[in-house]
Short mmCIF file of C-alpha atoms and ligand atoms in Angstrom, two decimals:
data_model
loop_
_atom_site.label_atom_id
_atom_site.label_comp_id
_atom_site.label_asym_id
_atom_site.label_seq_id
_atom_site.Cartn_x
_atom_site.Cartn_y
_atom_site.Cartn_z
CA MET A 1 -62.05 -1.92 -7.22
CA LYS A 2 -62.96 -0.71 -10.67
CA VAL A 3 -61.93 2.83 -9.81
CA ILE A 4 -58.56 1.69 -8.51
CA GLY A 5 -57.97 -0.35 -11.67
CA PHE A 6 -58.79 2.65 -13.85
CA LEU A 7 -56.48 4.96 -11.90
CA THR A 8 -53.69 2.44 -12.08
CA LEU A 9 -54.01 2.27 -15.85
CA ILE A 10 -53.87 6.05 -16.18
CA LEU A 11 -50.78 6.18 -13.97
CA PHE A 12 -49.11 3.47 -15.98
CA LEU A 13 -49.73 5.29 -19.25
CA GLY A 14 -48.55 8.47 -17.59
CA CYS A 15 -45.34 6.75 -16.51
CA SER A 16 -44.44 5.44 -19.92
CA MET A 17 -45.13 8.68 -21.72
CA GLY A 18 -43.91 11.44 -19.43
CA LYS A 19 -40.22 12.26 -19.98
CA HIS A 20 -39.51 13.01 -16.34
CA GLU A 21 -41.80 10.42 -14.82
CA PRO A 22 -40.38 7.26 -13.25
CA THR A 23 -39.11 4.99 -15.97
CA PRO A 24 -40.16 1.38 -16.27
CA ILE A 25 -36.64 0.20 -17.17
CA ASN A 26 -34.38 -0.96 -14.40
CA VAL A 27 -30.94 0.30 -15.37
CA ILE A 28 -28.32 1.92 -13.11
CA PRO A 29 -26.94 4.39 -14.01
CA LEU A 30 -30.07 5.66 -15.70
CA PRO A 31 -29.42 6.27 -19.42
CA ASN A 32 -29.54 9.90 -20.44
CA GLU A 33 -32.00 9.58 -23.31
CA ILE A 34 -34.75 6.98 -23.48
CA VAL A 35 -37.57 6.82 -25.99
CA TYR A 36 -40.18 4.20 -25.26
CA GLY A 37 -41.87 2.30 -28.07
CA LYS A 38 -44.68 -0.19 -28.06
CA GLY A 39 -44.42 -3.89 -27.38
CA VAL A 40 -41.63 -6.16 -26.21
CA PHE A 41 -38.70 -8.13 -27.55
CA LYS A 42 -38.90 -11.75 -26.41
CA ILE A 43 -35.96 -14.07 -25.91
CA LYS A 44 -36.80 -17.69 -25.35
CA LYS A 45 -33.75 -19.87 -25.00
CA GLU A 46 -30.68 -18.01 -26.05
CA LEU A 47 -29.41 -14.78 -27.54
CA THR A 48 -27.27 -14.70 -30.67
CA LEU A 49 -25.00 -11.70 -31.02
CA HIS A 50 -23.83 -10.87 -34.51
CA PHE A 51 -20.94 -8.47 -34.53
CA ASN A 52 -19.46 -6.83 -37.60
CA ASN A 53 -15.95 -6.00 -36.47
CA GLU A 54 -13.34 -8.21 -34.83
CA LYS A 55 -12.43 -5.35 -32.49
CA ILE A 56 -15.66 -6.06 -30.63
CA GLU A 57 -15.12 -9.80 -30.31
CA ASN A 58 -13.46 -9.64 -26.91
CA THR A 59 -16.08 -7.27 -25.52
CA ALA A 60 -18.85 -9.52 -26.81
CA ARG A 61 -17.12 -12.54 -25.23
CA ILE A 62 -16.96 -10.75 -21.85
CA PHE A 63 -20.69 -10.01 -22.17
CA ALA A 64 -21.40 -13.69 -22.94
CA GLU A 65 -19.40 -14.66 -19.82
CA GLN A 66 -21.23 -12.10 -17.72
CA MET A 67 -24.58 -13.53 -18.90
CA GLU A 68 -23.59 -17.18 -18.33
CA GLU A 69 -25.78 -17.76 -15.29
CA VAL A 70 -28.74 -15.95 -16.84
CA LEU A 71 -28.97 -16.85 -20.50
CA PRO A 72 -26.72 -18.56 -23.09
CA VAL A 73 -25.23 -16.07 -25.56
CA GLN A 74 -23.88 -17.27 -28.93
CA LEU A 75 -21.39 -15.09 -30.77
CA THR A 76 -21.06 -14.90 -34.54
CA LYS A 77 -19.18 -12.50 -36.76
CA SER A 78 -21.56 -11.49 -39.51
CA ASP A 79 -22.49 -8.59 -41.72
CA LYS A 80 -26.06 -8.79 -40.48
CA ALA A 81 -24.66 -7.42 -37.26
CA ASN A 82 -26.84 -6.51 -34.33
CA ILE A 83 -23.83 -5.04 -32.56
CA ASN A 84 -22.18 -2.52 -34.81
CA LEU A 85 -18.98 -0.72 -34.27
CA ILE A 86 -19.43 2.24 -36.54
CA LEU A 87 -16.06 3.75 -37.09
CA GLN A 88 -17.10 7.09 -38.53
CA GLN A 89 -19.77 9.69 -38.04
CA PRO A 90 -22.55 10.24 -37.12
CA PHE A 91 -21.61 8.90 -33.68
CA ASN A 92 -19.40 11.35 -31.84
CA GLY A 93 -18.19 10.90 -28.32
CA SER A 94 -15.99 8.02 -27.34
CA GLU A 95 -18.35 6.52 -24.77
CA LEU A 96 -21.56 7.12 -26.66
CA TYR A 97 -23.78 4.18 -27.61
CA GLU A 98 -27.21 3.68 -29.02
CA LEU A 99 -29.29 0.65 -28.06
CA LYS A 100 -32.42 0.01 -30.03
CA THR A 101 -34.87 -2.79 -29.53
CA THR A 102 -37.71 -3.66 -31.85
CA LYS A 103 -39.98 -6.66 -31.53
CA GLN A 104 -37.57 -8.50 -33.85
CA GLN A 105 -34.09 -7.54 -32.73
CA ILE A 106 -31.73 -5.56 -30.53
CA THR A 107 -29.09 -3.34 -32.13
CA ILE A 108 -26.21 -1.60 -30.40
CA ASN A 109 -24.28 1.06 -32.30
CA ALA A 110 -21.20 2.92 -31.15
CA ASN A 111 -18.04 4.30 -32.65
CA SER A 112 -15.73 2.89 -29.99
CA VAL A 113 -15.27 -0.42 -28.21
CA LYS A 114 -16.04 1.46 -24.99
CA GLY A 115 -19.40 2.54 -26.38
CA ILE A 116 -20.20 -1.04 -27.40
CA PHE A 117 -19.19 -2.24 -23.93
CA TYR A 118 -21.53 0.25 -22.26
CA GLY A 119 -24.36 -0.64 -24.62
CA LEU A 120 -23.86 -4.28 -23.67
CA GLN A 121 -23.87 -3.45 -19.94
CA THR A 122 -27.18 -1.68 -20.42
CA LEU A 123 -28.50 -4.74 -22.25
CA ARG A 124 -27.14 -6.92 -19.45
CA GLN A 125 -29.14 -5.00 -16.87
CA LEU A 126 -32.23 -5.01 -19.09
CA LEU A 127 -31.97 -8.80 -19.16
CA LEU A 128 -30.97 -9.25 -15.50
CA PHE A 129 -33.95 -7.23 -14.38
CA ALA A 130 -36.31 -8.21 -17.22
CA ASP A 131 -39.79 -9.51 -16.81
CA TYR A 132 -39.44 -13.24 -16.98
CA GLU A 133 -42.76 -14.51 -18.31
CA ASN A 134 -43.58 -18.10 -19.28
CA GLY A 135 -39.95 -19.10 -19.52
CA ARG A 136 -38.84 -16.18 -21.67
CA PHE A 137 -37.27 -12.80 -21.15
CA GLU A 138 -39.16 -9.75 -22.25
CA ILE A 139 -37.55 -6.40 -22.70
CA PRO A 140 -39.41 -3.33 -23.89
CA VAL A 141 -39.19 -1.87 -27.35
CA ILE A 142 -37.01 1.10 -26.66
CA THR A 143 -34.34 3.43 -28.05
CA ILE A 144 -31.56 4.52 -25.73
CA ARG A 145 -28.95 7.07 -26.72
CA ASP A 146 -26.51 7.46 -23.93
CA GLN A 147 -23.17 8.81 -22.83
CA PRO A 148 -21.75 9.80 -19.44
CA ARG A 149 -21.80 13.17 -17.78
CA PHE A 150 -18.24 12.69 -16.47
CA GLY A 151 -15.29 10.90 -18.05
CA TRP A 152 -13.79 9.98 -14.65
CA ARG A 153 -16.04 7.64 -12.65
CA GLY A 154 -13.84 6.19 -9.97
CA ILE A 155 -13.45 4.08 -6.87
CA MET A 156 -10.33 4.05 -4.71
CA LEU A 157 -9.49 1.01 -2.57
CA ASP A 158 -6.93 1.16 0.24
CA GLU A 159 -5.26 -2.25 0.45
CA SER A 160 -2.46 -1.09 2.74
CA ARG A 161 -4.64 -0.96 5.88
CA HIS A 162 -6.26 -4.29 5.03
CA PHE A 163 -5.44 -6.56 2.12
CA PHE A 164 -8.37 -8.10 0.28
CA GLY A 165 -6.62 -9.92 -2.57
CA ALA A 166 -7.12 -10.55 -6.28
CA GLN A 167 -10.46 -12.36 -6.09
CA LYS A 168 -12.15 -9.57 -4.15
CA VAL A 169 -10.61 -6.90 -6.36
CA LYS A 170 -11.89 -8.69 -9.48
CA GLU A 171 -15.34 -8.93 -7.92
CA LEU A 172 -15.26 -5.19 -7.31
CA LEU A 173 -14.09 -4.58 -10.90
CA ASP A 174 -17.03 -6.69 -12.13
CA LEU A 175 -19.49 -4.61 -10.14
CA MET A 176 -17.85 -1.42 -11.36
CA ALA A 177 -18.21 -2.62 -14.97
CA LEU A 178 -21.89 -3.41 -14.45
CA HIS A 179 -22.31 0.19 -13.27
CA LYS A 180 -20.13 1.75 -16.03
CA LEU A 181 -17.53 2.98 -13.54
CA ASN A 182 -14.20 3.25 -15.31
CA ILE A 183 -11.37 4.18 -12.90
CA PHE A 184 -9.94 1.95 -10.17
CA HIS A 185 -7.49 3.92 -8.03
CA TRP A 186 -5.36 1.44 -6.12
CA HIS A 187 -3.87 2.73 -2.86
CA LEU A 188 -1.03 0.20 -2.56
CA THR A 189 1.33 1.71 -0.01
CA ASP A 190 0.89 3.40 3.36
CA VAL A 191 1.70 3.05 7.05
CA PRO A 192 0.66 -0.55 7.76
CA GLY A 193 1.76 -2.38 4.61
CA TRP A 194 3.42 -2.19 1.17
CA ARG A 195 1.38 -4.26 -1.30
CA ILE A 196 3.21 -4.32 -4.63
CA GLU A 197 6.28 -6.36 -5.57
CA ILE A 198 9.19 -4.22 -6.76
CA LYS A 199 11.93 -6.44 -8.24
CA LYS A 200 14.75 -3.97 -7.63
CA TYR A 201 13.80 -3.61 -3.95
CA PRO A 202 12.34 -6.99 -2.89
CA LYS A 203 12.22 -6.13 0.82
CA LEU A 204 9.46 -3.61 0.12
CA SER A 205 6.92 -6.43 -0.18
CA GLU A 206 8.76 -9.13 1.79
CA VAL A 207 9.30 -6.91 4.86
CA GLY A 208 7.05 -3.91 4.15
CA GLY A 209 4.20 -6.29 3.25
CA ILE A 210 4.11 -7.71 6.79
CA GLY A 211 1.26 -6.52 8.98
CA ASN A 212 -1.96 -4.63 8.55
CA HIS A 213 -3.98 -2.11 10.51
CA SER A 214 -5.47 -4.79 12.78
CA ASN A 215 -2.35 -6.90 13.27
CA PRO A 216 1.22 -5.66 12.80
CA ASP A 217 2.46 -9.26 12.64
CA ALA A 218 0.15 -10.57 9.94
CA PRO A 219 2.17 -12.50 7.29
CA ALA A 220 3.33 -10.48 4.29
CA ALA A 221 0.48 -9.84 1.86
CA PHE A 222 1.11 -8.19 -1.51
CA TYR A 223 0.55 -8.49 -5.25
CA THR A 224 3.32 -10.00 -7.36
CA GLN A 225 4.01 -8.24 -10.64
CA GLU A 226 2.41 -11.16 -12.49
CA GLU A 227 -0.77 -10.75 -10.43
CA ILE A 228 -0.79 -7.01 -11.05
CA LYS A 229 -0.51 -7.58 -14.81
CA GLU A 230 -3.37 -10.04 -14.73
CA ILE A 231 -5.61 -7.67 -12.77
CA VAL A 232 -4.73 -4.75 -15.04
CA HIS A 233 -5.69 -6.91 -18.04
CA TYR A 234 -8.91 -8.06 -16.36
CA ALA A 235 -9.84 -4.43 -15.66
CA ALA A 236 -8.96 -3.28 -19.19
CA GLU A 237 -11.27 -5.93 -20.66
CA ARG A 238 -14.01 -4.24 -18.65
CA ASN A 239 -13.04 -0.72 -19.71
CA ILE A 240 -11.53 0.08 -16.34
CA GLU A 241 -8.24 1.93 -16.06
CA ILE A 242 -6.19 1.19 -12.96
CA ILE A 243 -4.32 4.12 -11.39
CA PRO A 244 -1.58 3.07 -8.96
CA GLU A 245 -0.80 5.24 -5.95
CA ILE A 246 2.61 5.16 -4.28
CA ASP A 247 2.16 7.59 -1.41
CA MET A 248 5.07 9.98 -0.65
CA PRO A 249 6.78 11.74 1.05
CA GLY A 250 4.46 10.86 3.97
CA HIS A 251 2.55 7.63 4.66
CA ALA A 252 5.85 5.86 3.95
CA THR A 253 6.18 3.83 7.17
CA ALA A 254 5.93 0.36 5.60
CA ALA A 255 8.62 1.21 3.03
CA ASN A 256 10.81 2.59 5.82
CA ARG A 257 10.61 -0.69 7.72
CA ALA A 258 12.05 -2.39 4.66
CA TYR A 259 14.67 0.23 3.72
CA PRO A 260 15.34 2.40 6.80
CA GLU A 261 18.23 4.11 5.01
CA PHE A 262 15.69 6.22 3.08
CA SER A 263 13.54 7.14 6.07
CA GLY A 264 13.21 10.80 6.97
CA GLY A 265 11.71 9.96 10.37
CA GLY A 266 8.40 11.06 11.77
CA SER A 267 6.73 12.44 14.85
CA GLU A 268 5.87 10.94 18.19
CA ARG A 269 2.44 9.91 16.96
CA TYR A 270 3.60 8.85 13.46
CA PRO A 271 7.12 7.42 13.75
CA GLU A 272 9.11 6.80 10.53
CA PHE A 273 6.30 8.42 8.55
CA THR A 274 8.30 10.11 5.76
CA PHE A 275 10.94 9.46 3.16
CA ASN A 276 14.11 11.50 3.55
CA PRO A 277 13.90 14.52 1.21
CA GLY A 278 17.47 15.55 2.07
CA LYS A 279 19.23 12.57 0.50
CA ASN A 280 19.87 12.19 -3.21
CA GLU A 281 19.71 8.42 -2.80
CA THR A 282 16.04 8.72 -1.77
CA TYR A 283 15.18 10.14 -5.19
CA SER A 284 17.01 7.32 -7.02
CA PHE A 285 15.29 4.76 -4.79
CA LEU A 286 11.82 6.20 -5.42
CA THR A 287 12.43 6.72 -9.13
CA GLY A 288 13.54 3.08 -9.38
CA ILE A 289 10.24 2.05 -7.77
CA LEU A 290 8.18 4.30 -10.04
CA LYS A 291 9.96 2.97 -13.11
CA GLU A 292 8.65 -0.53 -12.38
CA VAL A 293 5.22 0.84 -11.47
CA ALA A 294 5.08 2.81 -14.74
CA ALA A 295 5.87 -0.32 -16.73
CA LEU A 296 3.16 -2.37 -15.00
CA PHE A 297 0.27 0.04 -15.44
CA PRO A 298 -0.62 1.24 -18.95
CA THR A 299 -2.48 4.29 -17.60
CA LYS A 300 -0.88 7.66 -18.31
CA TYR A 301 -1.11 8.55 -14.60
CA ILE A 302 0.89 7.82 -11.47
CA HIS A 303 -0.56 9.02 -8.16
CA LEU A 304 2.17 10.18 -5.79
CA GLY A 305 -0.07 10.91 -2.82
CA GLY A 306 1.46 13.99 -1.23
CA ASP A 307 -1.14 14.14 1.57
CA GLU A 308 -0.81 14.89 5.28
CA VAL A 309 2.97 15.25 5.31
CA HIS A 310 2.72 17.53 8.37
CA PHE A 311 1.43 14.55 10.40
CA GLY A 312 4.92 13.19 10.61
CA ASN A 313 7.70 15.44 9.34
CA GLU A 314 8.72 16.87 12.72
CA SER A 315 12.02 14.99 12.57
CA TRP A 316 13.00 17.00 9.46
CA ASN A 317 13.75 19.83 11.90
CA THR A 318 16.67 17.84 13.26
CA ASN A 319 17.57 15.47 10.44
CA PRO A 320 21.08 16.49 9.24
CA ASP A 321 20.36 15.69 5.57
CA VAL A 322 17.21 17.83 5.58
CA GLN A 323 18.99 20.62 7.43
CA ARG A 324 21.80 20.57 4.85
CA LEU A 325 19.25 20.73 2.02
CA MET A 326 17.52 23.69 3.65
CA LYS A 327 20.78 25.61 3.98
CA GLN A 328 21.83 24.78 0.44
CA HIS A 329 18.55 26.07 -1.05
CA ASP A 330 17.83 28.77 1.48
CA PHE A 331 14.53 27.17 2.45
CA ASN A 332 12.68 28.90 5.27
CA ASP A 333 10.42 26.13 6.40
CA LEU A 334 9.45 22.50 6.02
CA LYS A 335 6.73 23.38 3.50
CA GLU A 336 9.47 24.46 1.09
CA VAL A 337 11.25 21.16 1.67
CA GLU A 338 8.03 19.33 0.89
CA SER A 339 7.57 21.35 -2.32
CA TYR A 340 11.15 20.56 -3.35
CA PHE A 341 10.48 16.85 -2.84
CA VAL A 342 7.18 16.91 -4.74
CA HIS A 343 8.75 18.79 -7.67
CA ARG A 344 11.64 16.34 -7.94
CA MET A 345 9.32 13.34 -7.91
CA ALA A 346 6.90 15.01 -10.34
CA ASP A 347 9.90 15.48 -12.68
CA SER A 348 10.70 11.76 -12.36
CA ILE A 349 7.12 10.86 -13.20
CA GLN A 350 7.21 13.09 -16.26
CA MET A 351 10.50 11.58 -17.36
CA LEU A 352 8.76 8.21 -17.24
CA GLY A 353 6.21 9.63 -19.68
CA LYS A 354 3.41 9.83 -17.12
CA THR A 355 1.21 12.54 -15.62
CA VAL A 356 1.22 13.21 -11.87
CA ILE A 357 -1.85 12.88 -9.69
CA GLY A 358 -1.77 14.18 -6.13
CA TRP A 359 -4.15 14.82 -3.26
CA ASP A 360 -5.19 18.48 -3.00
CA GLU A 361 -2.12 19.39 -0.90
CA ILE A 362 -0.15 19.48 -4.18
CA VAL A 363 -2.01 22.66 -5.19
CA ASP A 364 0.30 24.55 -2.81
CA HIS A 365 3.49 23.36 -4.50
CA GLY A 366 3.28 25.28 -7.78
CA LEU A 367 3.32 22.22 -10.08
CA SER A 368 2.49 22.72 -13.72
CA PRO A 369 -1.28 22.27 -14.23
CA GLU A 370 -0.66 20.79 -17.71
CA ASN A 371 1.23 17.87 -16.22
CA SER A 372 -0.73 17.18 -13.08
CA LEU A 373 -4.18 16.35 -11.82
CA VAL A 374 -5.57 17.18 -8.38
CA MET A 375 -7.88 15.08 -6.23
CA TRP A 376 -9.92 17.38 -3.99
CA TRP A 377 -10.62 15.44 -0.79
CA ARG A 378 -10.72 18.02 2.06
CA HIS A 379 -14.42 18.85 2.05
CA ASN A 380 -13.79 21.22 4.98
CA LEU A 381 -11.44 23.25 2.76
CA PRO A 382 -13.56 24.13 -0.30
CA GLU A 383 -11.11 26.96 -0.99
CA LYS A 384 -8.57 24.31 -2.02
CA LEU A 385 -10.93 23.23 -4.79
CA GLY A 386 -11.40 26.87 -5.83
CA ALA A 387 -7.63 27.42 -5.82
CA ALA A 388 -6.95 24.29 -7.89
CA LEU A 389 -9.51 25.33 -10.50
CA ASN A 390 -8.28 28.93 -10.55
CA GLN A 391 -4.76 27.69 -11.16
CA ASN A 392 -6.08 25.70 -14.15
CA PHE A 393 -5.64 22.25 -12.67
CA SER A 394 -7.88 19.43 -13.80
CA VAL A 395 -9.65 18.10 -10.74
CA VAL A 396 -11.34 14.91 -9.61
CA LEU A 397 -13.91 15.53 -6.87
CA CYS A 398 -13.70 13.08 -3.98
CA PRO A 399 -14.53 15.06 -0.81
CA ARG A 400 -14.81 13.09 2.43
CA ILE A 401 -18.44 14.07 2.75
CA PRO A 402 -20.10 12.43 0.87
CA LEU A 403 -17.56 10.41 -1.12
CA TYR A 404 -15.52 8.66 1.56
CA PHE A 405 -17.15 5.28 1.86
CA ASP A 406 -15.39 4.52 5.15
CA PHE A 407 -17.76 7.08 6.67
CA VAL A 408 -20.97 5.55 8.02
CA GLN A 409 -24.04 5.66 5.79
CA HIS A 410 -26.74 5.80 8.44
CA GLU A 411 -27.07 7.63 11.75
CA SER A 412 -27.62 4.34 13.60
CA HIS A 413 -24.33 2.83 12.39
CA LYS A 414 -21.69 2.40 15.04
CA THR A 415 -18.53 1.52 13.11
CA GLY A 416 -17.02 3.99 10.66
CA ARG A 417 -16.08 7.63 10.47
CA ARG A 418 -18.04 10.83 10.97
CA TRP A 419 -16.90 14.45 10.67
CA ALA A 420 -18.39 16.70 13.32
CA GLY A 421 -21.38 14.37 13.24
CA ALA A 422 -21.70 14.39 9.43
CA PHE A 423 -21.45 11.21 7.36
CA SER A 424 -22.04 9.88 3.83
CA PRO A 425 -25.59 8.53 3.31
CA PRO A 426 -26.55 7.14 -0.13
CA ASP A 427 -28.84 10.08 -0.96
CA LEU A 428 -26.01 12.59 -0.46
CA VAL A 429 -23.78 10.47 -2.68
CA TYR A 430 -26.57 10.40 -5.26
CA GLN A 431 -27.05 14.17 -5.19
CA PHE A 432 -23.34 14.90 -5.59
CA PRO A 433 -21.90 17.18 -6.97
CA PRO A 434 -23.83 20.27 -5.88
CA ASP A 435 -23.35 23.15 -8.31
CA THR A 436 -22.58 25.41 -5.35
CA LEU A 437 -19.02 24.05 -5.10
CA PRO A 438 -16.44 26.81 -5.63
CA GLY A 439 -15.60 27.19 -9.31
CA PHE A 440 -18.05 24.47 -10.29
CA SER A 441 -19.93 26.35 -12.97
CA THR A 442 -17.17 28.71 -14.06
CA HIS A 443 -14.53 25.96 -14.43
CA PHE A 444 -16.76 22.96 -15.21
CA GLU A 445 -14.52 21.85 -18.10
CA GLN A 446 -11.66 21.25 -15.66
CA ILE A 447 -13.71 18.87 -13.52
CA LYS A 448 -12.82 15.46 -14.85
CA GLY A 449 -15.25 13.60 -12.68
CA ILE A 450 -15.99 12.09 -9.31
CA GLN A 451 -14.59 9.28 -7.22
CA ALA A 452 -15.44 7.46 -3.99
CA ASN A 453 -12.59 6.55 -1.65
CA LEU A 454 -12.56 3.50 0.58
CA TRP A 455 -10.03 3.76 3.36
CA THR A 456 -9.89 0.53 5.28
CA GLU A 457 -8.73 1.24 8.83
CA GLN A 458 -12.11 0.01 10.01
CA ILE A 459 -12.82 -2.46 7.23
CA SER A 460 -11.09 -5.80 7.68
CA THR A 461 -13.45 -8.38 6.16
CA ASN A 462 -15.07 -8.88 2.76
CA LYS A 463 -18.53 -8.72 4.30
CA ARG A 464 -17.88 -5.36 5.89
CA LEU A 465 -16.25 -4.08 2.70
CA ASP A 466 -19.40 -5.02 0.75
CA PHE A 467 -21.62 -3.39 3.37
CA MET A 468 -19.72 -0.10 3.10
CA ILE A 469 -19.73 -0.14 -0.72
CA HIS A 470 -23.31 -1.11 -1.51
CA PRO A 471 -25.59 0.48 -2.45
CA ARG A 472 -23.46 3.66 -2.38
CA LEU A 473 -21.56 2.40 -5.44
CA SER A 474 -24.85 2.37 -7.38
CA ALA A 475 -25.61 5.93 -6.21
CA LEU A 476 -22.10 7.05 -7.19
CA ALA A 477 -22.42 5.49 -10.64
CA GLU A 478 -25.62 7.40 -11.36
CA ALA A 479 -24.16 10.64 -9.96
CA ALA A 480 -21.19 10.23 -12.30
CA TRP A 481 -23.10 9.15 -15.41
CA THR A 482 -26.56 10.67 -15.46
CA VAL A 483 -27.14 14.37 -16.10
CA PRO A 484 -28.83 16.29 -13.25
CA GLU A 485 -32.04 16.85 -15.25
CA GLU A 486 -32.61 13.09 -15.49
CA LYS A 487 -31.58 12.21 -11.92
CA ASN A 488 -34.33 11.44 -9.46
CA TYR A 489 -33.60 9.79 -6.11
CA SER A 490 -37.09 8.31 -5.62
CA ASN A 491 -36.86 6.69 -9.00
CA PHE A 492 -33.33 5.47 -8.22
CA LYS A 493 -34.67 3.81 -5.08
CA VAL A 494 -37.14 1.81 -7.16
CA ARG A 495 -34.33 0.59 -9.41
CA VAL A 496 -31.87 -0.07 -6.58
CA LYS A 497 -34.32 -2.65 -5.17
CA GLN A 498 -33.64 -4.79 -8.24
CA MET A 499 -29.93 -4.26 -7.79
CA MET A 500 -30.23 -5.43 -4.18
CA LYS A 501 -31.88 -8.64 -5.40
CA PHE A 502 -28.92 -9.09 -7.74
CA PHE A 503 -26.48 -8.58 -4.82
CA GLU A 504 -28.39 -11.22 -2.87
CA SER A 505 -28.17 -13.69 -5.76
CA LYS A 506 -24.39 -13.15 -5.82
CA GLY A 507 -23.92 -13.41 -2.05
CA ILE A 508 -22.88 -9.75 -1.81
CA TYR A 509 -23.73 -8.12 1.50
CA TYR A 510 -25.22 -4.62 1.36
CA PHE A 511 -26.81 -1.93 3.47
CA ASN A 512 -30.56 -2.17 2.96
CA LEU A 513 -31.55 1.47 2.87
CA PHE A 514 -35.21 0.48 3.08
CA GLU A 515 -34.68 -1.20 6.44
CA PRO A 516 -31.82 0.84 7.82
CA LYS A 517 -32.15 -0.23 11.40
CA THR A 518 -32.59 -3.92 10.78
CA THR A 519 -29.69 -4.61 8.41
CA PRO A 520 -27.09 -6.07 10.77
CA GLU A 521 -23.98 -3.91 10.55
CA PRO A 522 -20.83 -5.99 10.30
CA ASN A 523 -18.70 -4.25 12.91
CA GLU A 524 -15.85 -6.57 13.67
CA SER A 525 -13.61 -5.28 16.42
CA PHE A 526 -10.32 -3.86 15.22
C1 ACM B 601 -6.54 11.37 2.51
O1 ACM B 601 -7.68 11.05 2.92
N1 ACM B 601 -5.52 11.44 3.35
C2 ACM B 601 -6.31 11.69 1.11
#
């Protein structure tokens, strides 16, 4: 017994001193620089936050709300601030923060509200997962200096296939904030349903909003513009930017049900799949939609999709408007028609003062790399990533394997996608991105970040949505934030256990990667 006790002590000292050893703090994503001190800071009944700048007040209030169930937080504006927004040097980097605890106090310094927010989220996790001894919280004396590896740390949610609604979206935004994820890409339109109110074209949501992937007759479900504004505000308070996607010229079936006059038809398998690129009126219609979208979302981006047009553009071969367009411009094939469409809509987006985002198909259309951003999703076509980088595009990495969260996460799972047997387990998500990706090291500056995409053909309930997201969201957050030298999957697994306890306390279902075969998989029939 004595020998075991002695060894344990040595290991413990080893852990707290070795830079690359497992860390005793439970924070996800793991901060990039941690210096451990001696002793603990104890909080008995409540925490008082003194802040020195009214710009931080809202962020501090959000933190107090987030802590409500754990510990009362009082806010006071005071010069003796323990949260400081330092508006000049020496703190460079807009997301950088420093969190310092002594036995007497906790101080967070940053030169932006974002930095303060992230410092507070680290503190939140330190408190959520703190030792709770004799009725008081204890957090270690520590100095953390931290900023993310990537500026773009995203999640995409497809609400066309299945609609989850404002409450679930806010819950997801809360979990993103806890993990310092900062981009919510909202896939609002596609084949089964149109989910955003457009005042100029009300039938888009009233008619196009009817149905979902499981039930084509489900009552119309969509977000009103007031709801969108509220969610955008809610996200912004948590440092999350919302990027709307209005998919075109394909994946347009729901819109075409509402306004068939702008349909370009489809194929046998994908009827009414496209907008009509041969009609001038289509461009006015779509620009009218984008104008309202641009006004609702403060982000500088609008995502115009642009994916998989070949699935359903067969009818362009016979559509008289498209044929006329082809003759007029001497186009040889449908790819040139597609490029024409994408260029016209990209021009509209620029005229609205926004930057275009498209799926990696847009690399083939010769858009200007200064005014557009590419999302690389076809993991089976790494050359598309190489081409995008070579053509100077900024790129977000979101390849199906491992960043499509509609793919299963364990070999025993029955519901969800696979690609030639491959899927997206949490450890692969964690290890992403490998530096062997084409252009990765030579064009690193153009890689804005990483994003997980949640397509919802096979996700129709909140419980199943949670199961597909967690704990991969935690793995994604660390892959996006923590530099490779500090990442360590075994250590992550220790910390994710605490996160799982948190999910349990919040009633959030998750895949228990420690008991992969015994976590019941919610696999509702579709
Ligand atoms: C996609 O998965 N069609 C972007």
